mmCIF file of C-alpha atoms in Angstrom:
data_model
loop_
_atom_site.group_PDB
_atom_site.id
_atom_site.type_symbol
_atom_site.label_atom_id
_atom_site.label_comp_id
_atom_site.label_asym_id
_atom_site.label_seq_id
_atom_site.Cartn_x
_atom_site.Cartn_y
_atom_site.Cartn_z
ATOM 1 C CA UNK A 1 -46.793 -20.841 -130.598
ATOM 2 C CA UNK A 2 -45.781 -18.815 -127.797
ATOM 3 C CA UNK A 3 -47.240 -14.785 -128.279
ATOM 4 C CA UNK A 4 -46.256 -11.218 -126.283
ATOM 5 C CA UNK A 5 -47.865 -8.163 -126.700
ATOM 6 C CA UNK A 6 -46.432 -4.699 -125.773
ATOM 7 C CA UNK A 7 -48.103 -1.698 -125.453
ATOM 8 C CA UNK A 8 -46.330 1.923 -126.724
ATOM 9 C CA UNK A 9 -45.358 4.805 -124.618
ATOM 10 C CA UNK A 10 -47.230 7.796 -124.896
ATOM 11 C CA UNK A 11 -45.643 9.568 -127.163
ATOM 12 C CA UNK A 12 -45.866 7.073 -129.726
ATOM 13 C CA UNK A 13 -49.418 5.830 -128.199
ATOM 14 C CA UNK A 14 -50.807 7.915 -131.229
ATOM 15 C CA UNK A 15 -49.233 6.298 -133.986
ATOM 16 C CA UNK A 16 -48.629 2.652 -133.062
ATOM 17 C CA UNK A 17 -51.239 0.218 -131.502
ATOM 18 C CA UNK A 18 -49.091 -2.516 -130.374
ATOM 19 C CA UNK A 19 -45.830 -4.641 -130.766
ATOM 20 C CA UNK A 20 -46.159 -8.309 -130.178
ATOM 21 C CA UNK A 21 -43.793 -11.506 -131.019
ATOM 22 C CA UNK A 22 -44.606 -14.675 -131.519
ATOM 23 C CA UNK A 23 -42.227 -18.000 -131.752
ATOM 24 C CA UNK A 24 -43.102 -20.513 -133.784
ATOM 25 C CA UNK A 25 -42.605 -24.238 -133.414
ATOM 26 C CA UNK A 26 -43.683 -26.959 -135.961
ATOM 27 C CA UNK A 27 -45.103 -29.767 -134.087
ATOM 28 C CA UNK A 28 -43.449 -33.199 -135.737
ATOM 29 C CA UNK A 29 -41.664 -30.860 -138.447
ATOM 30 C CA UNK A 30 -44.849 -30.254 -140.439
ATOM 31 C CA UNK A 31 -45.501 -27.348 -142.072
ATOM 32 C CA UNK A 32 -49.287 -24.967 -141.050
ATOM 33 C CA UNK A 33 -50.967 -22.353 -143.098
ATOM 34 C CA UNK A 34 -52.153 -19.398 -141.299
ATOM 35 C CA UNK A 35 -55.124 -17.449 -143.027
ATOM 36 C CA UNK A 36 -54.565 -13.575 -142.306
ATOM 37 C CA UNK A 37 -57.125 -11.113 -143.358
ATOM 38 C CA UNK A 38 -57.512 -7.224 -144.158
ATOM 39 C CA UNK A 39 -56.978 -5.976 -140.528
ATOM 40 C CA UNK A 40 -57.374 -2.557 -141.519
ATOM 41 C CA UNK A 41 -53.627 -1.547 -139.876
ATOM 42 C CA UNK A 42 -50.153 -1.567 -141.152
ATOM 43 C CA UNK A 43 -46.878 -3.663 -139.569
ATOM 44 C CA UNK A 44 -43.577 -3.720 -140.005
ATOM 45 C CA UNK A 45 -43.091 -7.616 -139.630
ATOM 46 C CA UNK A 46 -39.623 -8.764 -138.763
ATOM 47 C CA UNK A 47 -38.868 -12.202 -139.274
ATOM 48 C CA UNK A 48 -35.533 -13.970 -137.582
ATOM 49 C CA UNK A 49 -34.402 -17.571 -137.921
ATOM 50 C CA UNK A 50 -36.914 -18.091 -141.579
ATOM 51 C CA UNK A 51 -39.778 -16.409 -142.840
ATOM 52 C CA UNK A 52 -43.525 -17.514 -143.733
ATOM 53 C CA UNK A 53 -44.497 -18.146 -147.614
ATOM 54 C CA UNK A 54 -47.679 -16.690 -149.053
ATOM 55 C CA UNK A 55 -49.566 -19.543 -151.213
ATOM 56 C CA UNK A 56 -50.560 -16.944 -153.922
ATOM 57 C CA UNK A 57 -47.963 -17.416 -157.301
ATOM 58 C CA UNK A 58 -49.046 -13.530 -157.595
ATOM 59 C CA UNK A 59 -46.893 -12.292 -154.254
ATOM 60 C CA UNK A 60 -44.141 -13.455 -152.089
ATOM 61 C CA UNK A 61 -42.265 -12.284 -149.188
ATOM 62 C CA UNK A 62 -38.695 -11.582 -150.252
ATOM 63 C CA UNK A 63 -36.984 -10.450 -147.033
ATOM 64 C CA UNK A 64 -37.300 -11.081 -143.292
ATOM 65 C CA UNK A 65 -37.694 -7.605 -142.705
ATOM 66 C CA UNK A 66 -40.753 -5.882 -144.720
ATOM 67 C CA UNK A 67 -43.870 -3.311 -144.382
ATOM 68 C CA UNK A 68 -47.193 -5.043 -145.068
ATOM 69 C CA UNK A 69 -49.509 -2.352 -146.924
ATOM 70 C CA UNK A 70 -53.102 -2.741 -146.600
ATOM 71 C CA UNK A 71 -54.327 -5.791 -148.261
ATOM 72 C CA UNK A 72 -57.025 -6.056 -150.650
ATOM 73 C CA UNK A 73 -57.600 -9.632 -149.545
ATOM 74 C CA UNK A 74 -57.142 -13.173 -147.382
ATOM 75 C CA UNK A 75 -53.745 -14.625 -147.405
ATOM 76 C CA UNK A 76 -52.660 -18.160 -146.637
ATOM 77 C CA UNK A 77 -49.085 -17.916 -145.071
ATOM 78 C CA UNK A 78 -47.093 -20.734 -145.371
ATOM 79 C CA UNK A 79 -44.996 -21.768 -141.992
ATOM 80 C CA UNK A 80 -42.451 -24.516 -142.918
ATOM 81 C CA UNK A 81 -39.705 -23.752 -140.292
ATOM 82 C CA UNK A 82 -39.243 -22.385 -136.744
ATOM 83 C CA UNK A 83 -38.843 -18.749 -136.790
ATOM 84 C CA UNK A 84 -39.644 -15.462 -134.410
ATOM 85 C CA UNK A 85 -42.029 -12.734 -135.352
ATOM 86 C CA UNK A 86 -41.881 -9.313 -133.892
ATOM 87 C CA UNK A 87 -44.316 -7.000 -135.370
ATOM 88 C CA UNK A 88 -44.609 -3.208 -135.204
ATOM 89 C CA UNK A 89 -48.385 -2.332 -135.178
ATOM 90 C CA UNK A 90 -49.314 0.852 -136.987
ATOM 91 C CA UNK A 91 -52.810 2.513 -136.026
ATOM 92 C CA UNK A 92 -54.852 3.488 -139.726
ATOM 93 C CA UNK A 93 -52.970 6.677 -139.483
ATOM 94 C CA UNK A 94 -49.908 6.228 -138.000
ATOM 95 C CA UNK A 95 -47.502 4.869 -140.611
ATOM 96 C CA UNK A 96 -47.720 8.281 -142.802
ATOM 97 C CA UNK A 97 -45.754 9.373 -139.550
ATOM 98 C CA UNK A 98 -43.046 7.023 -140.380
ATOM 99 C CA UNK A 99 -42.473 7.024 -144.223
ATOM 100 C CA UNK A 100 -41.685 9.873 -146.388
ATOM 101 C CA UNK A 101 -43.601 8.230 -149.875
ATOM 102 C CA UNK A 102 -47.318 7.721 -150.750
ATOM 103 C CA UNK A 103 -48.497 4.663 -148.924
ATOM 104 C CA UNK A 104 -50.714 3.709 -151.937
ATOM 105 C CA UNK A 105 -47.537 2.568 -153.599
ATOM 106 C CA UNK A 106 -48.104 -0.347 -150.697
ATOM 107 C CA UNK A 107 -51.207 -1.333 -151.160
ATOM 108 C CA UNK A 108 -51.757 -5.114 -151.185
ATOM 109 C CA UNK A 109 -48.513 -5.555 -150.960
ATOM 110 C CA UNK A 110 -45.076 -6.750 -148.500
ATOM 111 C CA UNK A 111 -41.809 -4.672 -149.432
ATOM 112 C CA UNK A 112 -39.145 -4.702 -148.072
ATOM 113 C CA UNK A 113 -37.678 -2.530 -145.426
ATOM 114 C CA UNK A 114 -35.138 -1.377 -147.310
ATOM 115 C CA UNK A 115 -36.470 -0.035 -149.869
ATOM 116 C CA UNK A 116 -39.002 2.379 -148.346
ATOM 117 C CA UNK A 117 -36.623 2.637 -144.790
ATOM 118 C CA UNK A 118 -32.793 2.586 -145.228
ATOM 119 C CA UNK A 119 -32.097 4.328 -142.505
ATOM 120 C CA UNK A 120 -34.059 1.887 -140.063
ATOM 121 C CA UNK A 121 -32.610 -0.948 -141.706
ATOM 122 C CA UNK A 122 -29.019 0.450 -141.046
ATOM 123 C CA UNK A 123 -29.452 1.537 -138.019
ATOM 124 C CA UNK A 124 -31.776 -0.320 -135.855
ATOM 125 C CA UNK A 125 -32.055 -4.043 -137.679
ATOM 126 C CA UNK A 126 -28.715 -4.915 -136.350
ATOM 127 C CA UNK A 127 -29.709 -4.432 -132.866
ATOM 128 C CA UNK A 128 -32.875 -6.101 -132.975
ATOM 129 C CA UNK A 129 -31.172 -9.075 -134.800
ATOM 130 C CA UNK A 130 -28.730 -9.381 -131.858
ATOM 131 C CA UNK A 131 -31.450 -7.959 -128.733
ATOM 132 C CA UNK A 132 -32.079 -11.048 -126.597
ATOM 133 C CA UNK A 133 -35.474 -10.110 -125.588
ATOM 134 C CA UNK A 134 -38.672 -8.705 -126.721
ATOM 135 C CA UNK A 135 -38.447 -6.144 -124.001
ATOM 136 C CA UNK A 136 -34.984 -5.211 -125.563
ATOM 137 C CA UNK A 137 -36.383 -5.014 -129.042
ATOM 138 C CA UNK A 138 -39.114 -3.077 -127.665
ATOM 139 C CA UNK A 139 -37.123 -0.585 -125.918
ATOM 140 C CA UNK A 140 -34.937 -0.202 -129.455
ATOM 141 C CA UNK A 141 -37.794 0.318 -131.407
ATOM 142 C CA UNK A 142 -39.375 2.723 -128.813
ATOM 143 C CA UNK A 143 -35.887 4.884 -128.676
ATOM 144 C CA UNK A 144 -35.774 5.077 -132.779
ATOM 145 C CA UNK A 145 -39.047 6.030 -133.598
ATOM 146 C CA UNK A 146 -39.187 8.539 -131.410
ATOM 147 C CA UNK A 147 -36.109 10.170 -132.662
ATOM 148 C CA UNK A 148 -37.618 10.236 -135.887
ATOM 149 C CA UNK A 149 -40.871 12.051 -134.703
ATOM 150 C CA UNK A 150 -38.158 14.776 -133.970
ATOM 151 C CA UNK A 151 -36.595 14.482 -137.864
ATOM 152 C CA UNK A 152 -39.687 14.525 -139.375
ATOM 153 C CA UNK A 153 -42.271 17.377 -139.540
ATOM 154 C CA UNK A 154 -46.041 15.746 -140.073
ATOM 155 C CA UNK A 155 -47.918 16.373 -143.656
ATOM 156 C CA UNK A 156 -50.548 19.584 -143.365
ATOM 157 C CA UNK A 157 -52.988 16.578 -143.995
ATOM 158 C CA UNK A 158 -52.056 14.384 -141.360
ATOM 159 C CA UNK A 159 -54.562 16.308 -138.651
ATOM 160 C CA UNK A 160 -57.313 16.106 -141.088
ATOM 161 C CA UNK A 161 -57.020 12.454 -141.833
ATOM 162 C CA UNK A 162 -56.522 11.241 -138.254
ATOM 163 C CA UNK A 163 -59.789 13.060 -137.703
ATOM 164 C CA UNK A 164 -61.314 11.259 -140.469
ATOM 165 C CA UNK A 165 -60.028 8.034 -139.311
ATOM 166 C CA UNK A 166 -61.568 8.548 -136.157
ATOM 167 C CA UNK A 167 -64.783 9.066 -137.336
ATOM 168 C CA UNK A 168 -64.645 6.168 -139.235
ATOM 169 C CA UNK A 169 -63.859 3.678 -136.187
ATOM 170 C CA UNK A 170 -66.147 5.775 -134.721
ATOM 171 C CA UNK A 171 -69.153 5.273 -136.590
ATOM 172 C CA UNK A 172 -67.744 1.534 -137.342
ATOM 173 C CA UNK A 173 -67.551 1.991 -141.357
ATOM 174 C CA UNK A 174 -71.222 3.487 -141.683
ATOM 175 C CA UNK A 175 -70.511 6.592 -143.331
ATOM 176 C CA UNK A 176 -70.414 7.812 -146.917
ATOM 177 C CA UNK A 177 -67.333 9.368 -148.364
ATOM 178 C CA UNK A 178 -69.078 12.779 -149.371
ATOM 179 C CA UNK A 179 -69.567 12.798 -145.666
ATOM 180 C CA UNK A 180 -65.852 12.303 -144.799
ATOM 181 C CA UNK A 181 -64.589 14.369 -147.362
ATOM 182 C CA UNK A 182 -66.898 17.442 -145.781
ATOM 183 C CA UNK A 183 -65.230 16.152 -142.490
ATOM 184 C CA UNK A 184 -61.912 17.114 -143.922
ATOM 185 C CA UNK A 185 -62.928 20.221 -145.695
ATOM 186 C CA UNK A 186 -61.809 18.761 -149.519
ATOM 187 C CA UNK A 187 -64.289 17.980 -152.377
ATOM 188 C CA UNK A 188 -64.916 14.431 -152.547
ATOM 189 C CA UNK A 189 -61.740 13.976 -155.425
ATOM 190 C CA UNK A 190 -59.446 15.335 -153.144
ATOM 191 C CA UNK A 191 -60.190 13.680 -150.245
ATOM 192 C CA UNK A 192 -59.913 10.025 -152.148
ATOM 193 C CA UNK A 193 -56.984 11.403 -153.172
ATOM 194 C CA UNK A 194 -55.070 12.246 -150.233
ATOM 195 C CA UNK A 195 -56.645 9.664 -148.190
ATOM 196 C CA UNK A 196 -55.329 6.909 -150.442
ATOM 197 C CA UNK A 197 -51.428 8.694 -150.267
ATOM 198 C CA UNK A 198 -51.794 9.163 -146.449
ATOM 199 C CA UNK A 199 -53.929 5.775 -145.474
ATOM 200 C CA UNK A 200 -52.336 3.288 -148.259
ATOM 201 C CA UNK A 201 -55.625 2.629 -150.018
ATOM 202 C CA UNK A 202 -59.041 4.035 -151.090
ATOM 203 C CA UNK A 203 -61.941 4.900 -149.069
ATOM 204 C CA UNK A 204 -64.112 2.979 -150.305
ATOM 205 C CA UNK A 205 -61.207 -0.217 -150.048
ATOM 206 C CA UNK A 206 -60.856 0.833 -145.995
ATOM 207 C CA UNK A 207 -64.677 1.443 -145.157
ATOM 208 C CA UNK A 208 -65.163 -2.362 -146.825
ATOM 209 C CA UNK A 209 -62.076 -3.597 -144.273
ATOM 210 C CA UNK A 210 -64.103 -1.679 -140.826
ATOM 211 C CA UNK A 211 -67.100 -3.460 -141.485
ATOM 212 C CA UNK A 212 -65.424 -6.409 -141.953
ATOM 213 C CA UNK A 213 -63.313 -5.898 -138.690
ATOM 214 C CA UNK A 214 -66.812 -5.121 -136.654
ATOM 215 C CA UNK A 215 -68.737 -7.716 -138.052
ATOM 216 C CA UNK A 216 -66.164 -9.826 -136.213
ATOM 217 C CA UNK A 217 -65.923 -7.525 -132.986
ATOM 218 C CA UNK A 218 -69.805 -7.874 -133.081
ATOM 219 C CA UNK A 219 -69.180 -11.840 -133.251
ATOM 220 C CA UNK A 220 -66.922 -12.479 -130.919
ATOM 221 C CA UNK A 221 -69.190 -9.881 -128.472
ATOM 222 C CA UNK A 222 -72.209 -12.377 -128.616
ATOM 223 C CA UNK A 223 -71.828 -15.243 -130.130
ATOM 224 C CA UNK A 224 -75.216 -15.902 -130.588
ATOM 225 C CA UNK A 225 -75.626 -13.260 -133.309
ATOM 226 C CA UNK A 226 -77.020 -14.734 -136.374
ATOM 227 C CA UNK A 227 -75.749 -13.533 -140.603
ATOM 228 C CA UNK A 228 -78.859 -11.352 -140.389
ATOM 229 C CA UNK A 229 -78.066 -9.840 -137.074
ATOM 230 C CA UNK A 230 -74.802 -9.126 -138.077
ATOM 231 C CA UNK A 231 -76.073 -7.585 -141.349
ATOM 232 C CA UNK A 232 -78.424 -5.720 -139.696
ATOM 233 C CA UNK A 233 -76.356 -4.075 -137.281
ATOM 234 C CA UNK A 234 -73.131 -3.605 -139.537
ATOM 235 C CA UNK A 235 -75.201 -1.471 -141.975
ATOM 236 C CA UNK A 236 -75.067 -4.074 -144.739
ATOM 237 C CA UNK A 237 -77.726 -3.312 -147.181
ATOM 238 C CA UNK A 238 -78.728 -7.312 -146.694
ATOM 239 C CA UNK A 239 -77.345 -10.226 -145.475
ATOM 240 C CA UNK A 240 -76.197 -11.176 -149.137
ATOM 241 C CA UNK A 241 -74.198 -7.961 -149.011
ATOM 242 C CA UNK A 242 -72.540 -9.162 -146.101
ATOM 243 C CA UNK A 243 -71.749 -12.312 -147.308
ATOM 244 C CA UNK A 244 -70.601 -11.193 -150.773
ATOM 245 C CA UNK A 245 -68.133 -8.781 -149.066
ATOM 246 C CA UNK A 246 -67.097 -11.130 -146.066
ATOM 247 C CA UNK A 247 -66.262 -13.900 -149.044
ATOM 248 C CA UNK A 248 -64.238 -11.342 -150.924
ATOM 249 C CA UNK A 249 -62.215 -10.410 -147.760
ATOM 250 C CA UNK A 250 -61.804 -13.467 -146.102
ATOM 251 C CA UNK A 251 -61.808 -16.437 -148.958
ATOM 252 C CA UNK A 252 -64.927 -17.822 -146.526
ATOM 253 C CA UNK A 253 -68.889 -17.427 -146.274
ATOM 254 C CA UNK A 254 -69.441 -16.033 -142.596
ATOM 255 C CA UNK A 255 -70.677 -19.391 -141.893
ATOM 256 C CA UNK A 256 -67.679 -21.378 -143.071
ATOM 257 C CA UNK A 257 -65.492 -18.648 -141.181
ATOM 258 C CA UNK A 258 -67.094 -19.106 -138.292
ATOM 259 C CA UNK A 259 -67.120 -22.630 -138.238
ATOM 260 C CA UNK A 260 -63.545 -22.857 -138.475
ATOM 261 C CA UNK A 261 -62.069 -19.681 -136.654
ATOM 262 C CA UNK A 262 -62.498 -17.889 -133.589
ATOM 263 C CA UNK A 263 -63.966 -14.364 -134.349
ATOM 264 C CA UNK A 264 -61.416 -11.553 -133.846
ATOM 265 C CA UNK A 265 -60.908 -8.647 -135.065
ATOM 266 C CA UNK A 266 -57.367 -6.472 -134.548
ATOM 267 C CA UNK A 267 -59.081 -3.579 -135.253
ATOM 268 C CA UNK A 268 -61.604 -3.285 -132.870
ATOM 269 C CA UNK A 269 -59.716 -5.148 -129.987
#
């Protein structure tokens, strides 16, 4: 696999954290699995030439061209034919910029673009479909999205939840929700409530994801961290609270994980 990664311009620096493509090749026409876990961000993933399966009977990915929600959990994508990726990456708040619906209705999930996006699908799939490069699709994407940050007003909320996310990443998932719903000036029901419409899933769900993503930052930092130095400094209550949640999120003990993958975290990087 050959990968690119783009970085936005400023204007759209808040919102989006990245594009990048990939091309895959299948090496003596065999078919891989890829394990993906919660990241903690949004993408609109757009698939040309085939697209991946999920080995889960429970979900499937029914177009090339789809948002992926937060998920709840690992997934084992299923490559079985040469295709190219090119990914929009949101930042935790930046999608609400984007889509005019409660991103709850997402959640652990992979729908397709046009449903939640005609518009984009009409107007800018076409182009990327033909572009030739990923500089070209980058400069399309670029060019639409910022038109619609002129269409579209933001939500009242949207400067109170960015500021919440912030403090989050800031304090790498340590904090109690009756702290960030003071943060944001609501009572601790209306916070969940508008930060699982504006996010795409509860607190609680989201703080679970962060320490996930810096227990692999920490990792991948100094690999000679041990389970109970990662506990330790991820705010786990014990190192069987780490591993409970790290099996949950990632199908894997953090041994077994780290045995068979490199520690990354898109998150944190």
């Amino acid at each position: 696999m050959s990968e690119r990664i783009a970085f936005p311009s400023p204007l759209l620096s808040p919102y989006i954290k990245q594009y990048w493509t990939i091309k895959t090749t299948l090496p003596g026409d065999v078919p891989y699995t890829f394990r993906t876990i919660p990241s903690g961000l949004t993408e609109f993933m757009f698939y040309f030439g085939g697209k991946p399966k999920i080995n889960n009977s429970s979900k499937s990915i029914d177009s090339n061209f789809i948002v992926s929600g937060h998920q709840k959990q690992f997934e084992d994508l299923i490559i079985d034919n040469e295709m190219t990726i090119f990914a929009i990456v949101f930042h935790p708040q930046g999608l609400m910029r984007f889509l005019q619906l409660p991103l709850n209705e997402l959640f652990n999930q992979h729908v397709s673009l046009a449903q939640v996006a005609p518009k984009l699908c009409c107007e800018l799939l076409p182009r990327l479909t033909d572009a030739k490069s990923f500089q070209a699709r980058v400069a399309l994407v670029e060019h639409f999205l910022i038109q619609q940050l002129h269409h579209h007003a933001t939500t009242p909320n949207f400067p109170r939840i960015s500021h919440v996310i912030k403090q989050i990443l800031h304090k790498q998932g340590q904090v109690s929700i009756d702290e960030l719903a003071h943060e944001a000036c609501f009572s601790r029901r209306q916070f969940e409530r508008v930060f699982s419409e504006l996010i795409g899933q509860s607190p609680k769900q989201y703080l679970k994801t962060v320490r996930l993503q810096q227990t692999l930052h920490l990792k991948k930092q100094n690999q000679h961290l041990s389970i109970a130095d990662l506990a330790f400094i991820g705010g786990y209550y014990d190192q069987a609270h780490l591993t409970n949640e790290f099996k949950l999120l990632t199908g894997l003990t953090p041994k077994q994980y780290f045995t068979s993958y490199s520690p990354f975290s898109d998150l944190f990087s």
